[in-house]
Coordinates of C-alpha atoms in Angstrom, one line a residue:
M1 CA 60.8 19.8 10.8
I2 CA 61.2 22.8 8.7
V3 CA 61.2 26.6 9.4
E4 CA 59.8 29.2 7.1
E5 CA 61.5 32.5 7.2
R6 CA 59.6 35.5 5.9
I7 CA 61.3 38.9 5.3
Y8 CA 59.2 41.9 4.7
T9 CA 60.9 45.1 3.4
L10 CA 58.7 48.1 4.4
H11 CA 58.5 51.6 3.1
A12 CA 60.9 53.9 5.1
G13 CA 59.4 54.8 8.5
Q14 CA 56.6 52.2 8.3
A15 CA 58.1 49.5 10.6
P16 CA 56.5 50.9 13.9
A17 CA 53.1 51.1 12.3
Y18 CA 53.4 47.6 10.8
I19 CA 54.5 46.1 14.1
K20 CA 51.7 47.9 16.0
A21 CA 49.1 46.6 13.5
Y22 CA 50.5 43.1 13.8
Q23 CA 50.7 43.2 17.6
E24 CA 47.1 44.5 17.8
E25 CA 45.4 42.4 15.1
G26 CA 47.6 40.2 12.9
L27 CA 49.2 37.9 15.5
A28 CA 45.8 37.0 17.0
I29 CA 44.6 35.8 13.6
Q30 CA 47.8 34.2 12.5
K31 CA 49.1 32.3 15.6
P32 CA 46.1 29.9 16.1
I33 CA 46.2 28.9 12.4
L34 CA 50.0 28.7 11.8
G35 CA 50.9 27.4 15.3
R36 CA 54.6 27.5 16.1
L37 CA 56.0 31.1 15.9
V38 CA 59.8 30.7 16.2
G39 CA 60.5 34.5 16.2
Y40 CA 59.4 37.9 15.1
Y41 CA 62.1 40.6 14.7
M42 CA 62.9 44.1 13.2
T43 CA 66.2 44.9 11.7
E44 CA 68.5 47.3 13.5
F45 CA 71.6 47.1 11.3
G46 CA 72.2 46.0 7.7
P47 CA 69.1 46.3 5.5
L48 CA 66.7 48.6 7.4
N49 CA 62.9 48.7 7.4
Q50 CA 62.6 45.0 7.5
V51 CA 60.5 42.7 9.6
V52 CA 61.6 39.0 9.8
H53 CA 59.5 36.3 11.2
M54 CA 59.8 32.5 11.3
W55 CA 57.3 29.7 11.8
A56 CA 58.0 26.0 12.4
Y57 CA 56.2 23.1 10.7
D58 CA 56.5 19.4 10.8
S59 CA 56.6 19.2 7.1
L60 CA 55.9 21.0 3.8
A61 CA 52.6 19.4 3.7
E62 CA 51.6 20.8 7.1
R63 CA 52.9 24.2 6.0
E64 CA 50.8 24.1 2.9
E65 CA 47.7 23.1 4.8
R66 CA 48.1 25.8 7.5
R67 CA 49.0 28.5 4.9
A68 CA 45.9 27.6 2.8
K69 CA 43.7 27.9 6.0
L70 CA 45.2 31.3 6.7
G71 CA 44.7 32.4 3.1
A72 CA 41.0 31.5 3.3
S73 CA 40.5 33.4 6.6
E74 CA 38.3 36.5 6.0
A75 CA 39.8 38.1 9.1
W76 CA 43.3 37.6 7.6
K77 CA 42.2 39.0 4.2
A78 CA 40.9 42.1 6.0
Y79 CA 44.1 42.5 8.0
I80 CA 46.3 42.1 4.9
A81 CA 44.3 44.8 3.1
K82 CA 45.2 47.2 5.9
V83 CA 49.0 46.5 5.9
R84 CA 49.7 45.7 2.3
G85 CA 50.4 49.3 1.4
M86 CA 53.3 49.4 3.9
I87 CA 55.2 46.5 2.2
V88 CA 57.7 47.0 -0.5
S89 CA 58.8 43.4 -1.0
Q90 CA 58.6 40.0 0.5
E91 CA 61.2 37.1 0.6
N92 CA 60.4 33.6 1.9
K93 CA 62.8 30.8 2.6
I94 CA 62.4 27.3 3.8
L95 CA 65.1 26.3 6.3
V96 CA 65.9 22.8 7.4
P97 CA 67.8 22.2 10.6
A98 CA 71.3 20.8 10.6
P99 CA 71.4 17.1 11.5
F100 CA 73.0 17.9 14.9
L101 CA 70.3 20.4 16.0
E102 CA 67.9 19.0 18.6
V103 CA 64.8 21.2 18.5
K104 CA 62.2 21.4 21.2
W105 CA 59.3 23.6 20.3
Q106 CA 56.8 25.1 22.7
D107 CA 53.4 25.8 21.2

C-alpha cells in the first residue's frame, strides 16, 4: 500500500474558490476514478494558501493506471482548465507506511 500526497500552493486568496470548485465539480470526477481518498485539507498555519490531499493505492502500478484514466477524462481536463490559473505550484510525494502501521481503508 502507498499513499500519494499532493500539495497545491495557490495564489493568495484563492483557497476558498479552489475548494468550492473542487467540492462542486472536481471531487465527483476524481473520486470514482482514483478511489480511496485519505484526506483533503487546507493549511491554517505554516505555509498558507495550500491545499493538501492524499490518495491510497495498493501499488505504484495501480496509481499509474488510475492516474492515466483520470488524465484521459474529458470532464477532468475541462475541470483542470477552470482551476489551473489558481495554482502557483504543485508538489507530489509517495508515502509508504511504517511496518507497524495497520491500515484499514474504507472505499
